[in-house]
Short mmCIF file of N, CA and C in Angstrom, two decimals:
data_model
loop_
_atom_site.label_atom_id
_atom_site.label_comp_id
_atom_site.label_asym_id
_atom_site.label_seq_id
_atom_site.Cartn_x
_atom_site.Cartn_y
_atom_site.Cartn_z
N GLY A 1 86.13 84.88 94.39
CA GLY A 1 87.45 84.48 94.68
C GLY A 1 87.95 83.43 93.72
N ARG A 2 88.98 82.76 94.14
CA ARG A 2 89.68 81.77 93.34
C ARG A 2 89.09 80.39 93.61
N ILE A 3 88.90 79.58 92.57
CA ILE A 3 88.41 78.22 92.71
C ILE A 3 89.60 77.33 93.03
N VAL A 4 89.45 76.47 94.06
CA VAL A 4 90.53 75.57 94.45
C VAL A 4 90.12 74.13 94.20
N MET A 5 91.07 73.26 93.97
CA MET A 5 90.80 71.85 93.69
C MET A 5 90.68 71.02 94.97
N ASP A 6 91.20 71.51 96.06
CA ASP A 6 91.23 70.76 97.30
C ASP A 6 90.91 71.75 98.43
N LEU A 7 90.07 71.32 99.37
CA LEU A 7 89.71 72.23 100.46
C LEU A 7 90.92 72.68 101.27
N SER A 8 91.96 71.89 101.28
CA SER A 8 93.16 72.29 102.03
C SER A 8 93.80 73.53 101.41
N GLU A 9 93.49 73.80 100.13
CA GLU A 9 94.01 74.99 99.46
C GLU A 9 93.12 76.22 99.67
N ALA A 10 91.94 76.01 100.23
CA ALA A 10 91.00 77.13 100.41
C ALA A 10 91.52 78.09 101.47
N ASN A 11 91.38 79.37 101.20
CA ASN A 11 91.78 80.39 102.17
C ASN A 11 90.70 80.57 103.23
N THR A 12 89.46 80.72 102.79
CA THR A 12 88.36 80.95 103.72
C THR A 12 87.06 80.41 103.14
N CYS A 13 86.13 80.22 104.00
CA CYS A 13 84.74 79.96 103.61
C CYS A 13 83.93 81.07 104.24
N SER A 14 82.82 81.42 103.65
CA SER A 14 82.00 82.48 104.24
C SER A 14 80.54 82.12 104.14
N TRP A 15 79.78 82.68 105.01
CA TRP A 15 78.33 82.49 105.03
C TRP A 15 77.72 83.31 103.92
N CYS A 16 76.64 82.80 103.34
CA CYS A 16 75.89 83.60 102.37
C CYS A 16 75.19 84.73 103.11
N MET A 17 75.20 85.90 102.52
CA MET A 17 74.58 87.07 103.13
C MET A 17 73.05 86.98 103.01
N PRO A 18 72.32 87.72 103.85
CA PRO A 18 70.86 87.78 103.69
C PRO A 18 70.50 88.17 102.25
N GLY A 19 69.40 87.60 101.74
CA GLY A 19 69.01 87.83 100.36
C GLY A 19 69.58 86.80 99.42
N ARG A 20 70.41 85.89 99.94
CA ARG A 20 71.05 84.84 99.15
C ARG A 20 70.95 83.53 99.90
N PHE A 21 71.16 82.43 99.19
CA PHE A 21 71.15 81.11 99.81
C PHE A 21 72.28 80.27 99.24
N SER A 22 72.68 79.27 99.98
CA SER A 22 73.77 78.39 99.59
C SER A 22 73.22 77.28 98.71
N SER A 23 73.73 77.19 97.48
CA SER A 23 73.26 76.16 96.55
C SER A 23 74.44 75.35 96.04
N ALA A 24 74.16 74.07 95.75
CA ALA A 24 75.21 73.19 95.25
C ALA A 24 75.70 73.70 93.90
N TYR A 25 76.98 73.55 93.66
CA TYR A 25 77.60 74.01 92.41
C TYR A 25 78.67 73.00 92.02
N SER A 26 78.69 72.62 90.77
CA SER A 26 79.75 71.74 90.30
C SER A 26 80.25 72.25 88.96
N ALA A 27 81.54 72.06 88.74
CA ALA A 27 82.15 72.52 87.48
C ALA A 27 83.36 71.65 87.19
N ASN A 28 83.62 71.44 85.92
CA ASN A 28 84.85 70.78 85.50
C ASN A 28 85.94 71.84 85.45
N VAL A 29 86.97 71.63 86.25
CA VAL A 29 88.04 72.61 86.36
C VAL A 29 89.35 71.92 86.00
N SER A 30 90.17 72.61 85.21
CA SER A 30 91.49 72.07 84.91
C SER A 30 92.51 73.18 85.12
N SER A 31 93.71 72.76 85.45
CA SER A 31 94.75 73.76 85.62
C SER A 31 96.03 73.28 84.97
N TRP A 32 96.70 74.14 84.29
CA TRP A 32 98.00 73.91 83.67
C TRP A 32 98.05 72.61 82.87
N GLY A 33 97.07 72.40 82.00
CA GLY A 33 97.06 71.27 81.08
C GLY A 33 96.65 69.94 81.68
N ALA A 34 96.33 69.89 82.96
CA ALA A 34 95.89 68.64 83.59
C ALA A 34 94.47 68.32 83.11
N PRO A 35 94.07 67.04 83.14
CA PRO A 35 92.70 66.72 82.75
C PRO A 35 91.71 67.37 83.70
N PRO A 36 90.51 67.69 83.18
CA PRO A 36 89.50 68.34 84.03
C PRO A 36 89.13 67.47 85.23
N THR A 37 88.89 68.14 86.33
CA THR A 37 88.45 67.49 87.56
C THR A 37 87.11 68.09 87.94
N LEU A 38 86.18 67.25 88.38
CA LEU A 38 84.87 67.74 88.80
C LEU A 38 85.01 68.37 90.18
N LEU A 39 84.66 69.62 90.28
CA LEU A 39 84.68 70.35 91.54
C LEU A 39 83.25 70.47 92.02
N GLU A 40 82.99 69.98 93.19
CA GLU A 40 81.65 70.11 93.79
C GLU A 40 81.77 70.94 95.04
N THR A 41 81.03 72.01 95.07
CA THR A 41 81.10 72.93 96.19
C THR A 41 79.75 73.61 96.34
N PHE A 42 79.71 74.71 97.03
CA PHE A 42 78.50 75.50 97.19
C PHE A 42 78.81 76.93 96.83
N ARG A 43 77.80 77.63 96.39
CA ARG A 43 77.98 79.05 96.12
C ARG A 43 76.74 79.78 96.59
N CYS A 44 76.89 81.06 96.79
CA CYS A 44 75.78 81.90 97.23
C CYS A 44 75.01 82.35 96.00
N THR A 45 73.71 82.07 96.01
CA THR A 45 72.83 82.37 94.88
C THR A 45 71.78 83.38 95.33
N PRO A 46 71.49 84.41 94.54
CA PRO A 46 70.45 85.37 94.92
C PRO A 46 69.09 84.67 95.03
N CYS A 47 68.32 85.04 96.04
CA CYS A 47 66.95 84.54 96.16
C CYS A 47 66.14 85.09 94.99
N PRO A 48 65.27 84.26 94.38
CA PRO A 48 64.49 84.73 93.23
C PRO A 48 63.31 85.60 93.66
N PRO A 49 62.71 86.33 92.72
CA PRO A 49 61.50 87.09 93.03
C PRO A 49 60.45 86.17 93.66
N GLY A 50 59.63 86.75 94.55
CA GLY A 50 58.60 85.99 95.25
C GLY A 50 59.11 85.34 96.52
N THR A 51 60.41 85.58 96.84
CA THR A 51 61.00 85.01 98.05
C THR A 51 61.80 86.07 98.79
N GLU A 52 62.23 85.69 99.99
CA GLU A 52 63.09 86.54 100.80
C GLU A 52 64.02 85.65 101.62
N GLN A 53 65.11 86.21 102.10
CA GLN A 53 65.96 85.52 103.06
C GLN A 53 66.53 86.57 103.99
N ARG A 54 66.11 86.52 105.23
CA ARG A 54 66.51 87.52 106.22
C ARG A 54 67.77 87.14 106.99
N ARG A 55 68.16 85.87 106.94
CA ARG A 55 69.26 85.38 107.75
C ARG A 55 70.49 85.02 106.89
N MET A 56 71.63 84.96 107.54
CA MET A 56 72.87 84.55 106.87
C MET A 56 72.98 83.03 106.87
N GLY A 57 73.64 82.48 105.84
CA GLY A 57 74.02 81.08 105.84
C GLY A 57 72.90 80.09 105.63
N GLU A 58 71.82 80.47 105.01
CA GLU A 58 70.67 79.58 104.81
C GLU A 58 70.81 78.81 103.50
N SER A 59 70.15 77.65 103.43
CA SER A 59 70.23 76.80 102.25
C SER A 59 69.02 76.94 101.33
N GLN A 60 68.09 77.79 101.68
CA GLN A 60 66.93 78.05 100.81
C GLN A 60 66.34 79.41 101.16
N CYS A 61 65.52 79.89 100.26
CA CYS A 61 64.82 81.16 100.47
C CYS A 61 63.41 80.84 100.94
N ASP A 62 62.78 81.79 101.62
CA ASP A 62 61.42 81.63 102.10
C ASP A 62 60.46 82.33 101.15
N LEU A 63 59.33 81.67 100.85
CA LEU A 63 58.30 82.31 100.02
C LEU A 63 57.76 83.54 100.73
N CYS A 64 57.43 84.56 99.96
CA CYS A 64 56.76 85.71 100.55
C CYS A 64 55.42 85.22 101.12
N PRO A 65 55.07 85.61 102.34
CA PRO A 65 53.79 85.18 102.88
C PRO A 65 52.63 85.91 102.19
N ALA A 66 51.44 85.37 102.32
CA ALA A 66 50.25 86.04 101.78
C ALA A 66 50.20 87.46 102.34
N GLY A 67 49.83 88.42 101.48
CA GLY A 67 49.78 89.82 101.89
C GLY A 67 51.07 90.58 101.63
N ARG A 68 52.09 89.86 101.09
CA ARG A 68 53.37 90.48 100.77
C ARG A 68 53.83 90.01 99.40
N TYR A 69 54.74 90.74 98.76
CA TYR A 69 55.25 90.39 97.43
C TYR A 69 56.69 90.85 97.32
N ASN A 70 57.38 90.34 96.31
CA ASN A 70 58.74 90.77 96.03
C ASN A 70 59.03 90.57 94.53
N PRO A 71 59.19 91.66 93.77
CA PRO A 71 59.43 91.53 92.33
C PRO A 71 60.90 91.43 91.92
N VAL A 72 61.84 91.45 92.86
CA VAL A 72 63.25 91.51 92.50
C VAL A 72 64.06 90.36 93.12
N ASN A 73 65.26 90.14 92.59
CA ASN A 73 66.20 89.14 93.12
C ASN A 73 66.89 89.66 94.38
N ALA A 74 67.38 88.72 95.19
CA ALA A 74 68.26 88.99 96.32
C ALA A 74 67.63 89.87 97.40
N SER A 75 66.36 89.66 97.66
CA SER A 75 65.68 90.48 98.65
C SER A 75 65.82 89.90 100.05
N THR A 76 66.00 90.78 101.01
CA THR A 76 66.05 90.36 102.41
C THR A 76 64.68 90.39 103.06
N ALA A 77 63.71 91.02 102.41
CA ALA A 77 62.36 91.09 102.98
C ALA A 77 61.34 91.35 101.88
N CYS A 78 60.22 90.66 101.98
CA CYS A 78 59.11 90.92 101.06
C CYS A 78 58.40 92.19 101.52
N THR A 79 57.72 92.84 100.61
CA THR A 79 57.07 94.12 100.85
C THR A 79 55.57 93.93 101.03
N ARG A 80 55.01 94.68 101.96
CA ARG A 80 53.57 94.62 102.18
C ARG A 80 52.83 95.00 100.90
N CYS A 81 51.78 94.27 100.59
CA CYS A 81 50.96 94.55 99.42
C CYS A 81 50.37 95.96 99.55
N PRO A 82 50.35 96.76 98.49
CA PRO A 82 49.82 98.11 98.61
C PRO A 82 48.31 98.10 98.85
N GLU A 83 47.83 99.18 99.39
CA GLU A 83 46.39 99.33 99.63
C GLU A 83 45.63 99.08 98.33
N GLY A 84 44.62 98.22 98.38
CA GLY A 84 43.84 97.90 97.20
C GLY A 84 44.40 96.74 96.40
N GLY A 85 45.54 96.20 96.83
CA GLY A 85 46.18 95.10 96.12
C GLY A 85 45.96 93.77 96.82
N LEU A 86 46.10 92.69 96.07
CA LEU A 86 46.03 91.33 96.60
C LEU A 86 47.35 90.64 96.30
N CYS A 87 47.91 89.98 97.31
CA CYS A 87 49.17 89.25 97.15
C CYS A 87 49.01 87.87 97.77
N ASN A 88 49.18 86.84 96.97
CA ASN A 88 49.15 85.47 97.46
C ASN A 88 50.55 85.08 97.93
N GLU A 89 50.67 83.94 98.60
CA GLU A 89 51.96 83.43 99.02
C GLU A 89 52.87 83.28 97.80
N GLY A 90 54.10 83.75 97.91
CA GLY A 90 55.06 83.64 96.81
C GLY A 90 54.85 84.65 95.70
N SER A 91 54.10 85.71 95.95
CA SER A 91 53.80 86.70 94.91
C SER A 91 55.02 87.48 94.48
N THR A 92 55.14 87.66 93.16
CA THR A 92 56.17 88.53 92.60
C THR A 92 55.59 89.88 92.22
N SER A 93 54.28 90.00 92.31
CA SER A 93 53.56 91.21 91.94
C SER A 93 52.27 91.23 92.75
N PHE A 94 51.40 92.16 92.43
CA PHE A 94 50.09 92.19 93.07
C PHE A 94 49.03 92.35 92.00
N THR A 95 47.83 91.97 92.34
CA THR A 95 46.69 92.20 91.46
C THR A 95 45.72 93.08 92.23
N SER A 96 44.68 93.53 91.57
CA SER A 96 43.75 94.46 92.22
C SER A 96 42.72 93.73 93.06
N GLY A 97 42.40 94.34 94.20
CA GLY A 97 41.31 93.88 95.04
C GLY A 97 40.01 94.52 94.57
N SER A 98 38.92 94.16 95.20
CA SER A 98 37.60 94.72 94.86
C SER A 98 37.63 96.24 95.02
N GLY A 99 37.12 96.95 94.01
CA GLY A 99 37.10 98.41 94.04
C GLY A 99 38.36 99.06 93.50
N TYR A 100 39.32 98.24 93.03
CA TYR A 100 40.60 98.74 92.54
C TYR A 100 40.94 98.12 91.18
N TYR A 101 41.92 98.73 90.51
CA TYR A 101 42.33 98.29 89.18
C TYR A 101 43.84 98.51 89.07
N VAL A 102 44.58 97.58 88.48
CA VAL A 102 46.02 97.74 88.26
C VAL A 102 46.24 98.12 86.80
N LEU A 103 46.98 99.21 86.59
CA LEU A 103 47.19 99.76 85.25
C LEU A 103 48.45 99.26 84.58
N GLY A 104 49.51 99.04 85.33
CA GLY A 104 50.80 98.71 84.74
C GLY A 104 51.02 97.21 84.57
N THR A 105 52.14 96.90 83.94
CA THR A 105 52.55 95.51 83.72
C THR A 105 53.51 95.10 84.83
N PRO A 106 53.80 93.79 84.97
CA PRO A 106 54.81 93.38 85.95
C PRO A 106 56.17 94.03 85.69
N GLU A 107 56.53 94.25 84.43
CA GLU A 107 57.80 94.91 84.10
C GLU A 107 57.79 96.36 84.60
N ASP A 108 56.64 97.05 84.45
CA ASP A 108 56.52 98.41 84.97
C ASP A 108 56.72 98.42 86.48
N LEU A 109 56.16 97.43 87.15
CA LEU A 109 56.26 97.34 88.61
C LEU A 109 57.72 97.16 89.04
N VAL A 110 58.46 96.27 88.39
CA VAL A 110 59.86 96.04 88.76
C VAL A 110 60.64 97.34 88.62
N LYS A 111 60.44 98.04 87.53
CA LYS A 111 61.16 99.31 87.29
C LYS A 111 60.80 100.34 88.37
N ALA A 112 59.52 100.49 88.67
CA ALA A 112 59.09 101.45 89.70
C ALA A 112 59.58 101.02 91.08
N PHE A 113 59.54 99.74 91.36
CA PHE A 113 59.97 99.21 92.66
C PHE A 113 61.45 99.51 92.88
N LYS A 114 62.27 99.28 91.87
CA LYS A 114 63.71 99.52 91.99
C LYS A 114 64.03 101.01 92.13
N SER A 115 63.18 101.88 91.59
CA SER A 115 63.46 103.31 91.65
C SER A 115 63.06 103.94 92.98
N ARG A 116 62.28 103.23 93.78
CA ARG A 116 61.87 103.75 95.09
C ARG A 116 62.89 103.37 96.15
N GLY A 117 63.03 104.24 97.13
CA GLY A 117 63.83 103.89 98.30
C GLY A 117 63.05 102.89 99.14
N LYS A 118 63.74 102.10 99.94
CA LYS A 118 63.09 101.07 100.76
C LYS A 118 61.98 101.66 101.63
N ASP A 119 62.20 102.85 102.20
CA ASP A 119 61.19 103.46 103.06
C ASP A 119 59.94 103.86 102.29
N GLU A 120 60.06 104.08 100.99
CA GLU A 120 58.92 104.50 100.18
C GLU A 120 58.06 103.34 99.70
N VAL A 121 58.62 102.14 99.68
CA VAL A 121 57.96 101.00 99.04
C VAL A 121 56.72 100.54 99.79
N GLU A 122 56.75 100.51 101.09
CA GLU A 122 55.69 99.91 101.88
C GLU A 122 54.31 100.52 101.63
N GLN A 123 53.43 99.75 101.13
CA GLN A 123 51.98 99.91 101.06
C GLN A 123 51.43 101.07 100.24
N ARG A 124 52.24 101.97 99.74
CA ARG A 124 51.73 103.07 98.92
C ARG A 124 51.58 102.60 97.49
N PRO A 125 50.44 102.89 96.82
CA PRO A 125 50.30 102.51 95.41
C PRO A 125 51.38 103.17 94.55
N PHE A 126 51.68 102.55 93.42
CA PHE A 126 52.68 103.08 92.50
C PHE A 126 51.99 103.99 91.49
N GLU A 127 52.52 105.20 91.31
CA GLU A 127 51.94 106.14 90.36
C GLU A 127 51.97 105.55 88.96
N GLY A 128 50.85 105.58 88.27
CA GLY A 128 50.74 105.06 86.91
C GLY A 128 50.58 103.55 86.83
N ILE A 129 50.66 102.87 87.98
CA ILE A 129 50.53 101.42 88.01
C ILE A 129 49.36 101.00 88.91
N GLY A 130 49.30 101.60 90.07
CA GLY A 130 48.22 101.30 90.99
C GLY A 130 48.70 100.45 92.15
N PRO A 131 47.73 99.83 92.78
CA PRO A 131 46.31 99.77 92.45
C PRO A 131 45.65 101.15 92.57
N ALA A 132 44.81 101.45 91.60
CA ALA A 132 44.07 102.71 91.57
C ALA A 132 42.62 102.43 91.91
N SER A 133 42.02 103.33 92.67
CA SER A 133 40.62 103.12 93.06
C SER A 133 39.70 103.44 91.89
N CYS A 134 38.67 102.63 91.76
CA CYS A 134 37.69 102.79 90.69
C CYS A 134 36.58 103.71 91.15
N ASN A 135 35.96 104.41 90.20
CA ASN A 135 34.82 105.26 90.51
C ASN A 135 33.72 105.00 89.49
N PRO A 136 32.66 104.37 89.93
CA PRO A 136 32.35 103.92 91.29
C PRO A 136 33.09 102.63 91.62
N ALA A 137 33.36 102.43 92.90
CA ALA A 137 34.12 101.27 93.37
C ALA A 137 33.46 99.96 92.96
N GLY A 138 32.15 99.90 92.97
CA GLY A 138 31.43 98.67 92.64
C GLY A 138 31.60 98.20 91.21
N ALA A 139 32.13 99.05 90.33
CA ALA A 139 32.35 98.66 88.93
C ALA A 139 33.51 97.68 88.81
N CYS A 140 34.46 97.73 89.75
CA CYS A 140 35.65 96.87 89.72
C CYS A 140 35.48 95.73 90.72
N LEU A 141 35.50 94.51 90.20
CA LEU A 141 35.28 93.33 91.04
C LEU A 141 36.57 92.80 91.66
N GLY A 142 37.72 93.30 91.22
CA GLY A 142 39.00 92.78 91.66
C GLY A 142 39.64 91.97 90.54
N ARG A 143 40.96 91.83 90.61
CA ARG A 143 41.73 91.11 89.59
C ARG A 143 41.48 91.67 88.18
N ASN A 144 41.25 93.00 88.11
CA ASN A 144 40.99 93.73 86.86
C ASN A 144 39.78 93.19 86.09
N ARG A 145 38.81 92.70 86.82
CA ARG A 145 37.55 92.28 86.21
C ARG A 145 36.51 93.36 86.49
N CYS A 146 35.67 93.61 85.48
CA CYS A 146 34.63 94.63 85.60
C CYS A 146 33.27 93.98 85.83
N MET A 147 32.36 94.78 86.36
CA MET A 147 31.00 94.32 86.68
C MET A 147 30.30 93.71 85.46
N GLU A 148 29.60 92.61 85.70
CA GLU A 148 28.83 91.93 84.66
C GLU A 148 27.40 91.71 85.15
N ASP A 149 26.52 91.40 84.21
CA ASP A 149 25.14 91.04 84.53
C ASP A 149 24.82 89.76 83.76
N ASN A 150 24.74 88.65 84.48
CA ASN A 150 24.48 87.35 83.85
C ASN A 150 25.46 87.05 82.71
N GLY A 151 26.75 87.33 82.95
CA GLY A 151 27.78 87.03 81.97
C GLY A 151 27.98 88.10 80.91
N ARG A 152 27.12 89.11 80.87
CA ARG A 152 27.26 90.22 79.92
C ARG A 152 27.98 91.37 80.60
N PRO A 153 28.97 91.98 79.92
CA PRO A 153 29.66 93.12 80.53
C PRO A 153 28.72 94.29 80.77
N VAL A 154 28.84 94.91 81.93
CA VAL A 154 28.10 96.12 82.26
C VAL A 154 29.08 97.29 82.21
N HIS A 155 30.22 97.12 82.89
CA HIS A 155 31.30 98.10 82.86
C HIS A 155 32.45 97.49 82.08
N GLN A 156 33.30 98.33 81.49
CA GLN A 156 34.45 97.85 80.71
C GLN A 156 35.52 98.92 80.66
N GLY A 157 36.67 98.57 80.09
CA GLY A 157 37.75 99.54 79.90
C GLY A 157 38.61 99.73 81.13
N VAL A 158 39.57 100.65 81.02
CA VAL A 158 40.48 100.97 82.11
C VAL A 158 39.69 101.49 83.30
N LEU A 159 40.01 100.97 84.46
CA LEU A 159 39.32 101.32 85.71
C LEU A 159 37.83 100.99 85.64
N CYS A 160 37.44 100.15 84.68
CA CYS A 160 36.03 99.78 84.48
C CYS A 160 35.18 101.04 84.37
N GLY A 161 35.76 102.07 83.73
CA GLY A 161 35.14 103.39 83.71
C GLY A 161 34.15 103.65 82.59
N GLU A 162 33.93 102.69 81.71
CA GLU A 162 33.00 102.89 80.60
C GLU A 162 31.82 101.94 80.75
N CYS A 163 30.67 102.39 80.26
CA CYS A 163 29.50 101.51 80.22
C CYS A 163 29.58 100.68 78.93
N ALA A 164 29.24 99.41 79.03
CA ALA A 164 29.19 98.54 77.86
C ALA A 164 27.99 98.93 77.00
N ALA A 165 27.99 98.49 75.74
CA ALA A 165 26.87 98.77 74.84
C ALA A 165 25.57 98.31 75.48
N GLY A 166 24.56 99.17 75.43
CA GLY A 166 23.26 98.85 76.00
C GLY A 166 23.12 99.27 77.45
N TYR A 167 24.15 99.94 77.99
CA TYR A 167 24.12 100.41 79.38
C TYR A 167 24.47 101.89 79.40
N ARG A 168 24.03 102.58 80.43
CA ARG A 168 24.30 104.02 80.61
C ARG A 168 24.39 104.30 82.09
N ARG A 169 24.89 105.49 82.40
CA ARG A 169 24.87 105.91 83.81
C ARG A 169 24.32 107.31 83.93
N GLY A 170 23.68 107.55 85.05
CA GLY A 170 23.06 108.84 85.28
C GLY A 170 24.05 109.91 85.67
N SER A 171 25.16 109.54 86.29
CA SER A 171 26.20 110.50 86.66
C SER A 171 27.55 109.79 86.62
N PHE A 172 28.62 110.56 86.67
CA PHE A 172 29.96 110.02 86.55
C PHE A 172 30.26 108.96 87.60
N ASP A 173 29.75 109.16 88.82
CA ASP A 173 30.08 108.23 89.90
C ASP A 173 28.99 107.19 90.15
N ALA A 174 28.09 106.99 89.20
CA ALA A 174 27.03 105.99 89.34
C ALA A 174 27.40 104.72 88.57
N LEU A 175 26.87 103.59 89.01
CA LEU A 175 27.04 102.34 88.27
C LEU A 175 26.22 102.40 86.99
N CYS A 176 26.69 101.72 85.97
CA CYS A 176 25.96 101.65 84.70
C CYS A 176 24.70 100.81 84.90
N LYS A 177 23.63 101.25 84.26
CA LYS A 177 22.36 100.54 84.32
C LYS A 177 21.92 100.26 82.88
N GLU A 178 21.14 99.20 82.72
CA GLU A 178 20.67 98.82 81.39
C GLU A 178 19.78 99.92 80.84
N CYS A 179 19.97 100.22 79.55
CA CYS A 179 19.14 101.23 78.89
C CYS A 179 17.72 100.68 78.77
N PRO A 180 16.73 101.58 78.84
CA PRO A 180 15.35 101.10 78.64
C PRO A 180 15.16 100.69 77.18
N PRO A 181 14.13 99.91 76.90
CA PRO A 181 13.86 99.55 75.49
C PRO A 181 13.80 100.80 74.63
N GLN A 182 14.20 100.66 73.36
CA GLN A 182 14.34 101.82 72.47
C GLN A 182 13.06 102.66 72.40
N GLY A 183 11.93 102.05 72.41
CA GLY A 183 10.66 102.79 72.33
C GLY A 183 10.39 103.64 73.55
N LEU A 184 11.06 103.38 74.67
CA LEU A 184 10.81 104.13 75.89
C LEU A 184 11.82 105.23 76.13
N ASN A 185 12.83 105.37 75.24
CA ASN A 185 13.80 106.44 75.41
C ASN A 185 13.13 107.79 75.25
N ILE A 186 13.43 108.70 76.16
CA ILE A 186 12.85 110.05 76.11
C ILE A 186 13.98 111.01 75.78
N PHE A 187 13.67 111.91 74.84
CA PHE A 187 14.69 112.89 74.44
C PHE A 187 14.38 114.20 75.06
#
C-alpha cells in the first residue's frame, strides 16, 4: 500500500499472515519537495528458512523443532525429516542418519522441495537427493561418513559403496574387510 507520514492518514492496519512476522521498519520519506522525515513503522517480513509461523500477527518466527526442517521462506509449518534423515532444531535441510547417505546439495533440496505439493513433502525421501539407504547399511555411519578402522577408511565414495585400498568384500551386500597379506592371496 501507500506509505503515510502520520497514522491519522492511514487507511487500515492489518495483521501479518501466517508464514510472516511483524518487524520494525524505518525509512526517510519525503513528499512534494519537503525535507525527508524518518518514518518508523512495522512491516510483514517472510519467516526465514529453518523457521515457521503458524499464527497471524506474530512478532517473531519459531525455530523448526528437532526432527523437522524448512528450506524455504515464508513457511507456515516445518516439514517432518524424511526417513533416514537427521534434522536438528532450526534445520534448513537434513543430513543422513546411520545406514543412509544424502546425494544432493542444499540447493537441490530447495528446488525439489518447491516442486512437490505440500501433501507429497512429508517424510518421503527426495529422488536423486535422498536420504538413500546404503548397502550394506553398516558402511554408512551417518552425516555422509563412511566406515573406518582406527582412522583408516574402509568404505568410501557415494553411498559408501566402494572398498578403500587394501580392503575387499566377498559379496555386493557385505562389509569391506581388510585384504590378507600379499603372500597369502590365493588365485
